[in-house]
Coordinates of N, CA and C in Angstrom, one line a residue:
M1150 N -29.8 -2.2 12.0 CA -31.0 -1.4 11.8 C -30.9 -0.4 10.7
Y1151 N -29.8 0.2 10.6 CA -29.6 1.3 9.5 C -28.8 0.8 8.3
Q1152 N -28.7 -0.5 8.1 CA -27.9 -1.0 7.1 C -28.4 -0.6 5.7
E1153 N -29.7 -0.4 5.5 CA -30.2 0.1 4.3 C -29.7 1.5 4.0
A1154 N -29.7 2.3 5.0 CA -29.2 3.7 4.9 C -27.7 3.7 4.6
E1155 N -27.0 2.8 5.1 CA -25.6 2.7 4.9 C -25.3 2.4 3.4
R1156 N -26.0 1.4 2.9 CA -25.9 1.0 1.5 C -26.3 2.1 0.6
A1157 N -27.4 2.8 0.9 CA -27.9 3.9 0.1 C -26.9 5.0 0.0
T1158 N -26.2 5.3 1.1 CA -25.2 6.4 1.1 C -24.1 6.0 0.2
N1159 N -23.6 4.8 0.3 CA -22.5 4.3 -0.5 C -22.9 4.4 -2.0
A1160 N -24.2 4.0 -2.2 CA -24.7 4.0 -3.6 C -24.8 5.4 -4.2
R1161 N -25.1 6.4 -3.4 CA -25.2 7.8 -3.8 C -23.8 8.3 -4.2
V1162 N -22.8 8.0 -3.4 CA -21.5 8.4 -3.7 C -21.0 7.7 -4.9
S1163 N -21.3 6.4 -5.0 CA -20.8 5.6 -6.2 C -21.4 6.1 -7.5
A1164 N -22.7 6.4 -7.5 CA -23.4 7.0 -8.7 C -22.8 8.3 -9.0
F1165 N -22.5 9.1 -8.0 CA -21.9 10.4 -8.3 C -20.5 10.3 -9.0
R1166 N -19.8 9.3 -8.5 CA -18.5 9.0 -9.2 C -18.6 8.5 -10.6
E1167 N -19.6 7.6 -10.8 CA -19.8 7.0 -12.1 C -20.2 8.1 -13.1
G1168 N -21.0 9.1 -12.6 CA -21.4 10.2 -13.5 C -20.2 11.1 -13.9
R1169 N -19.1 10.9 -13.3 CA -17.9 11.7 -13.6 C -16.8 10.8 -14.2
G1170 N -17.2 9.6 -14.6 CA -16.3 8.7 -15.3 C -15.3 8.0 -14.4
L1171 N -15.7 8.0 -13.1 CA -14.8 7.4 -12.1 C -15.2 6.0 -11.7
Q1172 N -14.4 5.2 -11.1 CA -14.7 3.9 -10.7 C -15.8 3.9 -9.6
T1173 N -16.8 3.0 -9.8 CA -17.8 2.8 -8.8 C -17.3 2.1 -7.6
L1174 N -18.1 2.2 -6.5 CA -17.6 1.6 -5.2 C -18.3 0.3 -4.9
A1175 N -17.6 -0.8 -5.0 CA -18.1 -2.1 -4.6 C -18.3 -2.0 -3.1
Y1176 N -19.4 -2.6 -2.6 CA -19.8 -2.5 -1.2 C -19.1 -3.6 -0.4
S1177 N -18.5 -3.3 0.7 CA -17.8 -4.3 1.6 C -18.5 -4.2 3.0
E1178 N -19.1 -5.3 3.3 CA -19.8 -5.4 4.7 C -18.7 -5.4 5.8
A1179 N -17.5 -6.0 5.5 CA -16.5 -6.0 6.5 C -16.0 -4.6 6.8
V1180 N -15.8 -3.8 5.7 CA -15.4 -2.4 5.9 C -16.5 -1.6 6.6
A1181 N -17.8 -1.9 6.2 CA -18.9 -1.2 6.8 C -19.0 -1.4 8.3
A1182 N -18.6 -2.6 8.7 CA -18.6 -2.9 10.2 C -17.6 -2.0 10.9
V1183 N -16.4 -1.8 10.3 CA -15.4 -0.9 10.9 C -16.0 0.5 10.9
A1184 N -16.6 0.9 9.8 CA -17.2 2.3 9.8 C -18.2 2.5 10.8
R1185 N -19.1 1.4 11.0 CA -20.2 1.5 12.0 C -19.6 1.6 13.4
A1186 N -18.6 0.9 13.6 CA -18.0 0.9 15.0 C -17.4 2.3 15.3
H1187 N -16.9 3.0 14.2 CA -16.3 4.3 14.5 C -17.4 5.3 14.7
S1188 N -18.5 5.2 14.0 CA -19.7 6.1 14.2 C -20.2 5.9 15.6
E1189 N -20.3 4.7 16.1 CA -20.8 4.4 17.4 C -19.8 5.0 18.5
D1190 N -18.5 4.8 18.2 CA -17.5 5.2 19.1 C -17.5 6.7 19.3
M1191 N -17.6 7.5 18.1 CA -17.7 8.9 18.2 C -18.9 9.4 19.0
A1192 N -20.0 8.7 18.8 CA -21.2 9.1 19.6 C -21.0 8.8 21.1
K1193 N -20.5 7.7 21.4 CA -20.4 7.4 22.9 C -19.2 8.1 23.6
R1194 N -18.2 8.4 22.9 CA -17.0 9.0 23.5 C -17.0 10.5 23.3
G1195 N -17.9 11.0 22.5 CA -18.1 12.5 22.3 C -17.0 13.2 21.6
Y1196 N -16.6 12.6 20.4 CA -15.6 13.3 19.5 C -16.1 13.2 18.1
F1197 N -15.5 14.0 17.2 CA -15.9 13.9 15.8 C -14.6 14.1 15.0
E1198 N -13.8 13.0 14.9 CA -12.5 13.1 14.2 C -12.2 11.8 13.5
H1199 N -11.3 11.9 12.5 CA -10.9 10.7 11.8 C -10.0 9.8 12.7
E1200 N -9.3 10.5 13.6 CA -8.4 9.7 14.6 C -9.2 9.6 15.9
N1201 N -9.3 8.4 16.4 CA -10.0 8.3 17.7 C -9.1 8.6 18.9
P1202 N -9.7 8.7 20.1 CA -8.8 9.1 21.2 C -7.7 8.1 21.5
D1203 N -7.7 6.9 20.9 CA -6.6 6.0 21.1 C -5.5 6.2 20.0
G1204 N -5.7 7.2 19.2 CA -4.7 7.5 18.2 C -4.8 6.7 16.9
L1205 N -5.9 6.0 16.7 CA -6.1 5.1 15.5 C -6.9 5.9 14.4
G1206 N -6.3 6.0 13.3 CA -6.9 6.6 12.1 C -7.7 5.5 11.3
P1207 N -8.2 5.9 10.2 CA -9.0 5.0 9.3 C -8.3 3.7 9.0
Q1208 N -7.1 3.8 8.5 CA -6.3 2.7 8.0 C -6.0 1.8 9.2
D1209 N -5.6 2.4 10.4 CA -5.3 1.6 11.6 C -6.5 0.8 12.0
R1210 N -7.7 1.4 12.0 CA -8.9 0.7 12.4 C -9.3 -0.4 11.5
V1211 N -9.1 -0.2 10.2 CA -9.4 -1.2 9.2 C -8.4 -2.4 9.4
E1212 N -7.2 -2.2 9.6 CA -6.2 -3.2 9.8 C -6.4 -3.9 11.1
A1213 N -6.8 -3.2 12.2 CA -7.0 -3.8 13.5 C -8.2 -4.8 13.4
A1214 N -9.1 -4.6 12.4 CA -10.2 -5.5 12.3 C -9.8 -6.7 11.4
G1215 N -8.5 -6.8 11.1 CA -8.0 -7.9 10.3 C -8.2 -7.8 8.8
I1216 N -8.5 -6.6 8.4 CA -8.7 -6.4 6.9 C -7.4 -5.9 6.3
T1217 N -6.7 -6.7 5.5 CA -5.4 -6.3 5.0 C -5.5 -6.0 3.5
D1218 N -6.6 -6.2 2.9 CA -6.7 -6.1 1.4 C -7.3 -4.7 0.9
F1219 N -7.4 -3.8 1.9 CA -7.9 -2.5 1.5 C -7.0 -1.4 2.0
S1220 N -6.8 -0.3 1.2 CA -6.2 0.9 1.6 C -7.3 1.9 1.7
C1221 N -7.5 2.6 2.8 CA -8.8 3.4 3.0 C -8.5 4.8 3.4
G1222 N -9.4 5.7 2.9 CA -9.6 7.0 3.4 C -11.0 7.1 4.0
E1223 N -11.4 8.3 4.4 CA -12.6 8.4 5.2 C -13.3 9.7 5.1
N1224 N -14.6 9.7 5.0 CA -15.5 10.9 5.1 C -16.4 10.7 6.3
L1225 N -16.6 11.8 7.1 CA -17.5 11.8 8.2 C -18.6 12.8 8.1
Y1226 N -19.7 12.5 8.7 CA -20.8 13.5 8.7 C -21.6 13.2 10.0
T1227 N -22.1 14.3 10.6 CA -23.0 14.2 11.8 C -24.0 15.3 11.7
V1228 N -25.2 15.0 12.3 CA -26.2 16.0 12.4 C -26.9 15.8 13.7
S1229 N -27.3 16.9 14.4 CA -27.9 16.8 15.7 C -29.4 17.2 15.6
N1230 N -30.2 16.6 16.4 CA -31.6 17.0 16.5 C -32.4 16.9 15.2
A1231 N -32.1 15.9 14.4 CA -32.8 15.7 13.2 C -34.2 15.2 13.5
R1232 N -35.2 15.6 12.7 CA -36.6 15.2 12.9 C -36.9 13.8 12.3
Q1233 N -36.0 13.3 11.5 CA -36.2 12.0 10.9 C -34.9 11.2 10.8
D1234 N -35.1 9.9 10.6 CA -33.9 9.0 10.5 C -34.1 7.9 9.5
D1235 N -34.9 8.3 8.5 CA -35.2 7.3 7.4 C -34.0 7.2 6.4
V1236 N -34.1 6.2 5.6 CA -33.0 5.9 4.6 C -32.7 7.1 3.7
D1237 N -33.7 7.7 3.1 CA -33.5 8.8 2.2 C -32.9 10.0 2.9
Y1238 N -33.4 10.3 4.1 CA -32.9 11.4 4.8 C -31.4 11.3 5.1
I1239 N -31.0 10.2 5.7 CA -29.7 10.0 6.1 C -28.7 10.0 4.9
S1240 N -29.0 9.2 3.9 CA -28.2 9.2 2.7 C -28.1 10.5 2.0
T1241 N -29.2 11.2 1.9 CA -29.2 12.5 1.3 C -28.4 13.6 2.1
E1242 N -28.6 13.6 3.4 CA -28.0 14.6 4.2 C -26.5 14.4 4.2
A1243 N -26.0 13.1 4.3 CA -24.6 12.9 4.4 C -24.0 13.2 3.0
F1244 N -24.6 12.8 1.9 CA -24.0 13.0 0.6 C -24.0 14.5 0.3
T1245 N -25.0 15.3 0.7 CA -25.1 16.7 0.4 C -24.0 17.4 1.3
G1246 N -23.9 17.0 2.5 CA -22.8 17.6 3.4 C -21.4 17.4 2.8
W1247 N -21.1 16.2 2.3 CA -19.8 16.0 1.7 C -19.7 16.8 0.4
L1248 N -20.8 16.9 -0.4 CA -20.7 17.6 -1.7 C -20.4 19.0 -1.5
N1249 N -20.8 19.6 -0.3 CA -20.6 21.0 -0.1 C -19.4 21.3 0.7
S1250 N -18.6 20.3 1.0 CA -17.4 20.5 1.8 C -16.2 20.2 0.8
P1251 N -15.3 21.1 0.5 CA -14.2 20.9 -0.4 C -13.4 19.7 -0.1
G1252 N -13.0 19.5 1.1 CA -12.2 18.4 1.5 C -12.9 17.1 1.3
H1253 N -14.1 17.0 1.7 CA -14.9 15.7 1.6 C -15.2 15.5 0.1
Y1254 N -15.5 16.6 -0.6 CA -15.8 16.4 -2.1 C -14.5 15.8 -2.8
E1255 N -13.4 16.3 -2.5 CA -12.2 15.8 -3.1 C -11.9 14.4 -2.8
N1256 N -12.3 14.0 -1.6 CA -12.1 12.6 -1.2 C -13.1 11.7 -2.0
M1257 N -14.3 12.2 -2.2 CA -15.3 11.4 -2.9 C -14.9 11.2 -4.3
I1258 N -14.2 12.1 -4.9 CA -13.8 11.9 -6.4 C -12.4 11.5 -6.6
T1259 N -11.7 11.0 -5.5 CA -10.4 10.5 -5.6 C -10.5 9.3 -6.6
P1260 N -9.7 9.3 -7.7 CA -9.9 8.2 -8.7 C -9.5 6.8 -8.2
R1261 N -8.6 6.7 -7.2 CA -8.1 5.4 -6.8 C -9.2 4.5 -6.1
W1262 N -10.2 5.1 -5.5 CA -11.1 4.3 -4.7 C -11.9 3.4 -5.6
D1263 N -12.1 2.2 -5.2 CA -13.0 1.2 -5.9 C -13.9 0.4 -5.0
A1264 N -13.9 0.7 -3.7 CA -14.7 0.0 -2.8 C -15.1 0.9 -1.6
G1265 N -16.1 0.5 -0.9 CA -16.5 1.4 0.2 C -17.4 0.7 1.2
G1266 N -17.5 1.3 2.4 CA -18.4 0.7 3.4 C -18.9 1.9 4.3
V1267 N -20.1 1.9 4.6 CA -20.7 3.0 5.4 C -21.2 2.5 6.8
G1268 N -20.9 3.3 7.8 CA -21.5 2.9 9.1 C -22.3 4.1 9.7
V1269 N -23.5 3.8 10.1 CA -24.4 4.8 10.6 C -24.8 4.4 12.1
Y1270 N -24.7 5.4 12.9 CA -25.1 5.2 14.3 C -26.1 6.4 14.7
V1271 N -27.2 6.0 15.3 CA -28.2 7.0 15.6 C -28.6 6.9 17.1
V1272 N -28.7 8.1 17.7 CA -29.2 8.2 19.1 C -30.5 9.0 19.1
A1273 N -31.6 8.4 19.5 CA -32.9 9.1 19.5 C -33.1 9.6 20.9
H1274 N -33.7 10.8 21.0 CA -34.1 11.4 22.3 C -35.4 12.2 22.1
R1275 N -36.2 12.3 23.2 CA -37.5 12.9 23.1 C -37.4 14.3 23.9
E1276 N -38.0 15.3 23.3 CA -38.2 16.6 23.9 C -39.6 17.1 23.6
F1277 N -40.3 17.4 24.6 CA -41.7 17.9 24.5 C -42.5 17.0 23.5
L1278 N -42.5 15.8 23.8 CA -43.3 14.8 23.1 C -42.8 14.5 21.6
L1279 N -41.7 15.2 21.2 CA -41.2 15.0 19.9 C -39.9 14.2 20.0
T1280 N -39.7 13.4 19.0 CA -38.5 12.6 18.9 C -37.4 13.2 18.0
Y1281 N -36.2 13.4 18.5 CA -35.1 13.9 17.7 C -34.1 12.8 17.6
Y1282 N -33.2 13.0 16.5 CA -32.2 12.0 16.3 C -30.8 12.7 16.1
D1283 N -29.9 12.2 16.8 CA -28.5 12.6 16.5 C -27.9 11.5 15.7
I1284 N -27.3 11.9 14.6 CA -26.8 10.9 13.6 C -25.4 11.0 13.3
W1285 N -24.6 9.9 13.3 CA -23.2 9.9 12.9 C -23.1 9.0 11.7
V1286 N -22.3 9.5 10.7 CA -22.1 8.6 9.5 C -20.6 8.6 9.2
T1287 N -20.1 7.4 9.0 CA -18.7 7.2 8.6 C -18.7 6.5 7.3
H1288 N -18.0 7.1 6.3 CA -17.9 6.4 5.0 C -16.4 6.1 4.7
L1289 N -16.0 4.8 4.8 CA -14.7 4.4 4.4 C -14.6 4.2 2.9
L1290 N -13.7 5.0 2.3 CA -13.5 4.9 0.8 C -12.2 4.1 0.6
C1291 N -12.3 3.1 -0.1 CA -11.1 2.1 -0.1 C -10.6 1.8 -1.5
K1292 N -9.4 1.3 -1.6 CA -8.8 0.7 -2.8 C -8.5 -0.7 -2.4
D1293 N -9.0 -1.6 -3.3 CA -8.7 -3.0 -3.1 C -7.2 -3.2 -3.5
I1294 N -6.4 -3.6 -2.5 CA -5.0 -3.8 -2.8 C -4.5 -5.3 -2.7
T1295 N -5.5 -6.1 -3.0 CA -5.1 -7.6 -3.1 C -4.0 -7.8 -4.0
E1296 N -4.1 -7.3 -5.3 CA -3.1 -7.5 -6.3 C -1.8 -6.8 -5.9
Y1297 N -1.9 -5.6 -5.3 CA -0.7 -4.9 -4.8 C 0.0 -5.7 -3.8
N1298 N -0.7 -6.3 -2.8 CA -0.1 -7.1 -1.8 C 0.6 -8.3 -2.3
S1299 N 0.0 -8.9 -3.3 CA 0.6 -10.1 -3.9 C 1.9 -9.7 -4.7
I1300 N 1.9 -8.6 -5.4 CA 3.1 -8.2 -6.1 C 4.1 -7.7 -5.1
K1301 N 3.7 -7.1 -4.0 CA 4.6 -6.6 -3.0 C 5.4 -7.8 -2.4
A1302 N 4.7 -8.8 -2.1 CA 5.3 -10.0 -1.5 C 6.4 -10.6 -2.4
L1303 N 6.1 -10.6 -3.7 CA 7.0 -11.1 -4.7 C 8.2 -10.2 -4.8
Y1304 N 7.9 -8.9 -4.8 CA 8.9 -7.8 -4.9 C 9.9 -8.0 -3.7
D1305 N 9.4 -8.1 -2.5 CA 10.3 -8.2 -1.3 C 11.2 -9.4 -1.5
T1306 N 10.6 -10.6 -2.0 CA 11.5 -11.8 -2.2 C 12.6 -11.5 -3.2
E1307 N 12.2 -10.9 -4.3 CA 13.2 -10.7 -5.4 C 14.2 -9.6 -5.0
V1308 N 13.8 -8.6 -4.2 CA 14.8 -7.6 -3.7 C 15.8 -8.3 -2.8
A1309 N 15.3 -9.2 -1.9 CA 16.2 -9.9 -1.0 C 17.2 -10.8 -1.8
L1310 N 16.7 -11.4 -2.9 CA 17.6 -12.2 -3.7 C 18.6 -11.3 -4.4
L1311 N 18.2 -10.2 -4.9 CA 19.1 -9.2 -5.6 C 20.2 -8.8 -4.6
K1312 N 19.8 -8.6 -3.4 CA 20.9 -8.2 -2.4 C 21.9 -9.3 -2.2
Q1313 N 21.4 -10.5 -2.1 CA 22.4 -11.6 -2.0 C 23.3 -11.7 -3.2
M1314 N 22.7 -11.6 -4.4 CA 23.4 -11.6 -5.7 C 24.5 -10.5 -5.7
E1315 N 24.1 -9.3 -5.3 CA 25.1 -8.2 -5.3 C 26.2 -8.5 -4.3
E1316 N 25.9 -9.1 -3.2 CA 27.0 -9.4 -2.2 C 27.9 -10.5 -2.8
E1317 N 27.3 -11.5 -3.5 CA 28.2 -12.4 -4.2 C 29.0 -11.8 -5.3
L1318 N 28.4 -10.8 -6.0 CA 29.2 -10.1 -7.0 C 30.4 -9.4 -6.4
E1319 N 30.2 -8.8 -5.3 CA 31.3 -8.1 -4.7 C 32.4 -9.0 -4.2
Y1320 N 32.0 -10.2 -3.8 CA 33.0 -11.2 -3.4 C 33.8 -11.7 -4.7
L1321 N 33.1 -11.9 -5.8 CA 33.7 -12.4 -7.0 C 34.6 -11.3 -7.6
R1322 N 34.2 -10.0 -7.4 CA 35.0 -8.9 -7.8 C 36.4 -8.9 -7.1
S1323 N 36.3 -9.0 -5.7 CA 37.5 -9.0 -4.9 C 38.4 -10.2 -5.2
E1324 N 37.7 -11.4 -5.5 CA 38.5 -12.6 -5.8 C 39.2 -12.5 -7.1
H1325 N 38.5 -11.9 -8.1 CA 39.1 -11.7 -9.4 C 40.3 -10.7 -9.3
D1326 N 40.1 -9.6 -8.5 CA 41.2 -8.7 -8.3 C 42.4 -9.3 -7.7
R1327 N 42.1 -10.2 -6.7 CA 43.2 -10.8 -6.0 C 44.0 -11.8 -6.9
L1328 N 43.3 -12.6 -7.7 CA 43.9 -13.5 -8.6 C 44.6 -12.8 -9.7
R1329 N 44.1 -11.7 -10.2 CA 44.7 -10.9 -11.2 C 46.1 -10.4 -10.7
A1330 N 46.0 -9.9 -9.5 CA 47.3 -9.4 -8.9 C 48.3 -10.5 -8.7
E1331 N 47.8 -11.7 -8.3 CA 48.8 -12.8 -8.2 C 49.4 -13.2 -9.6
Y1332 N 48.5 -13.2 -10.6 CA 49.0 -13.5 -11.9 C 50.1 -12.5 -12.4
K1333 N 49.8 -11.2 -12.1 CA 50.8 -10.2 -12.5 C 52.1 -10.4 -11.8
A1334 N 52.0 -10.8 -10.5 CA 53.3 -11.0 -9.7 C 54.0 -12.2 -10.3
V1335 N 53.3 -13.3 -10.6 CA 54.0 -14.5 -11.2 C 54.5 -14.2 -12.6
E1336 N 53.8 -13.4 -13.4 CA 54.3 -13.0 -14.7 C 55.6 -12.2 -14.6
E1337 N 55.7 -11.3 -13.6 CA 56.9 -10.5 -13.4 C 58.0 -11.5 -13.0
Q1338 N 57.7 -12.4 -12.1 CA 58.7 -13.4 -11.7 C 59.2 -14.2 -12.9
Y1339 N 58.3 -14.6 -13.8 CA 58.7 -15.4 -15.0 C 59.6 -14.6 -15.8
V1340 N 59.3 -13.3 -16.0 CA 60.2 -12.4 -16.8 C 61.6 -12.4 -16.2
N1341 N 61.7 -12.4 -14.9 CA 62.9 -12.4 -14.1 C 63.5 -13.7 -13.8
N1342 N 62.9 -14.7 -14.5 CA 63.4 -16.1 -14.4 C 63.3 -16.6 -12.9
Q1343 N 62.2 -16.1 -12.2 CA 62.0 -16.6 -10.9 C 60.7 -17.5 -10.8
A1344 N 60.1 -17.7 -11.9 CA 58.9 -18.6 -11.9 C 58.9 -19.3 -13.3
T1345 N 58.4 -20.5 -13.3 CA 58.3 -21.3 -14.6 C 57.1 -20.8 -15.4
R1346 N 57.2 -21.2 -16.7 CA 56.1 -20.9 -17.6 C 54.8 -21.5 -17.1
Q1347 N 54.9 -22.8 -16.7 CA 53.7 -23.5 -16.2 C 53.1 -22.8 -15.0
E1348 N 53.9 -22.2 -14.1 CA 53.4 -21.5 -12.9 C 52.6 -20.2 -13.4
M1349 N 53.2 -19.5 -14.4 CA 52.6 -18.3 -14.9 C 51.3 -18.7 -15.6
E1350 N 51.2 -19.8 -16.4 CA 50.0 -20.2 -17.1 C 48.9 -20.6 -16.1
A1351 N 49.3 -21.3 -15.1 CA 48.4 -21.7 -14.0 C 47.7 -20.5 -13.4
A1352 N 48.6 -19.5 -13.1 CA 48.1 -18.3 -12.4 C 47.1 -17.5 -13.4
Y1353 N 47.5 -17.5 -14.7 CA 46.6 -16.9 -15.6 C 45.3 -17.6 -15.7
T1354 N 45.3 -18.9 -15.7 CA 44.1 -19.7 -15.8 C 43.1 -19.4 -14.6
L1355 N 43.7 -19.3 -13.5 CA 42.9 -19.0 -12.3 C 42.3 -17.6 -12.4
Q1356 N 43.0 -16.6 -12.8 CA 42.5 -15.3 -12.8 C 41.5 -15.2 -14.0
E1357 N 41.6 -15.9 -15.1 CA 40.7 -15.9 -16.2 C 39.4 -16.6 -15.8
E1358 N 39.5 -17.7 -15.0 CA 38.2 -18.3 -14.5 C 37.5 -17.4 -13.6
A1359 N 38.2 -16.7 -12.8 CA 37.6 -15.7 -11.8 C 36.9 -14.6 -12.6
R1360 N 37.6 -14.2 -13.7 CA 37.0 -13.1 -14.5 C 35.7 -13.6 -15.1
L1361 N 35.6 -14.8 -15.6 CA 34.4 -15.4 -16.2 C 33.3 -15.5 -15.2
R1362 N 33.6 -16.0 -14.0 CA 32.6 -16.1 -13.0 C 32.1 -14.7 -12.6
F1363 N 32.9 -13.7 -12.5 CA 32.5 -12.3 -12.2 C 31.6 -11.8 -13.3
N1364 N 32.0 -12.0 -14.6 CA 31.1 -11.5 -15.7 C 29.8 -12.1 -15.7
A1365 N 29.8 -13.5 -15.4 CA 28.5 -14.2 -15.4 C 27.6 -13.7 -14.3
Q1366 N 28.2 -13.3 -13.2 CA 27.4 -12.8 -12.1 C 26.9 -11.4 -12.4
V1367 N 27.7 -10.6 -13.1 CA 27.2 -9.3 -13.5 C 26.0 -9.4 -14.4
E1368 N 26.0 -10.3 -15.3 CA 24.8 -10.6 -16.2 C 23.6 -11.0 -15.4
A1369 N 23.9 -11.9 -14.4 CA 22.8 -12.4 -13.5 C 22.2 -11.3 -12.7
V1370 N 23.0 -10.4 -12.2 CA 22.5 -9.3 -11.4 C 21.7 -8.3 -12.3
N1371 N 22.2 -8.1 -13.5 CA 21.5 -7.2 -14.4 C 20.1 -7.8 -14.7
R1372 N 20.0 -9.1 -14.9 CA 18.7 -9.7 -15.2 C 17.8 -9.6 -13.9
Q1373 N 18.4 -9.7 -12.8 CA 17.6 -9.6 -11.5 C 17.1 -8.2 -11.3
V1374 N 17.9 -7.2 -11.7 CA 17.5 -5.8 -11.6 C 16.3 -5.6 -12.6
G1375 N 16.3 -6.2 -13.7 CA 15.2 -6.1 -14.6 C 13.9 -6.7 -14.0
V1376 N 14.1 -7.8 -13.3 CA 12.9 -8.5 -12.7 C 12.3 -7.5 -11.6
V1377 N 13.2 -6.9 -10.8 CA 12.8 -6.0 -9.7 C 12.1 -4.8 -10.3
N1378 N 12.7 -4.2 -11.4 CA 12.1 -3.0 -12.0 C 10.8 -3.3 -12.6
A1379 N 10.6 -4.5 -13.2 CA 9.3 -4.9 -13.7 C 8.2 -5.0 -12.6
L1380 N 8.7 -5.5 -11.4 CA 7.8 -5.6 -10.3 C 7.4 -4.2 -9.8
V1381 N 8.4 -3.2 -9.8 CA 8.1 -1.9 -9.4 C 7.0 -1.3 -10.3
E1382 N 7.1 -1.5 -11.6 CA 6.1 -1.0 -12.5 C 4.7 -1.7 -12.2
G1383 N 4.7 -2.9 -11.8 CA 3.5 -3.6 -11.4 C 2.9 -3.0 -10.2
L1384 N 3.8 -2.7 -9.2 CA 3.3 -2.1 -8.0 C 2.7 -0.7 -8.2
N1385 N 3.3 0.1 -9.1 CA 2.8 1.4 -9.4 C 1.4 1.3 -10.1
A1386 N 1.3 0.3 -11.0 CA 0.0 0.1 -11.7 C -1.0 -0.3 -10.7
A1387 N -0.7 -1.3 -9.8 CA -1.7 -1.8 -8.9 C -2.1 -0.7 -7.9
A1388 N -1.2 0.2 -7.5 CA -1.5 1.2 -6.6 C -2.4 2.2 -7.1
G1389 N -2.5 2.3 -8.5 CA -3.5 3.2 -9.1 C -3.0 4.7 -8.9

């Protein structure tokens, strides 16, 4: 019933942001449904908070609705005994209320937001033949994190691979140290005529092969560190 007012409210905030060189807010009906449910819940359970009595904040409620591609903050507005409930009144009242509240204002101009959804819930009651309206407005301000989630999944995979490679590097390090110690022992035995030249050369070959495997793994680990660092940069950029 109040979907036009919801879209108008988001549009007012979006235009305000655009006028300050900020990203406009693409409208999400899925997010609006979450916002609408919160406005209704506040009205029916008698509270006015970002966190509901069940301990769920804005992001919790968005994720509980199965929405995983948005990171969200929230602005709330309520007015009691209003004489009207038309689109212009609701959108103007909510926007003006946020404009005059430092915390809500800062939230409106947070650069990272690029999407939004508004939920309006209204209770009408009559007194002395006049109709009054109690109005609750929830505006979820969101960042589309689809790209972030995609990069994060890849990052987690590459970090797990890096951990495995580092474990292999430690094994190769210890193996090289062991074979080098064995070569030194055989070399000393050769000097003391307790080992043949062939035994010394064989021990040297083993420790040299281990050294080459270790060095190759060092290079591989360094390349993997570069991959992970590049993904970190991508995550930071996607996070805005």
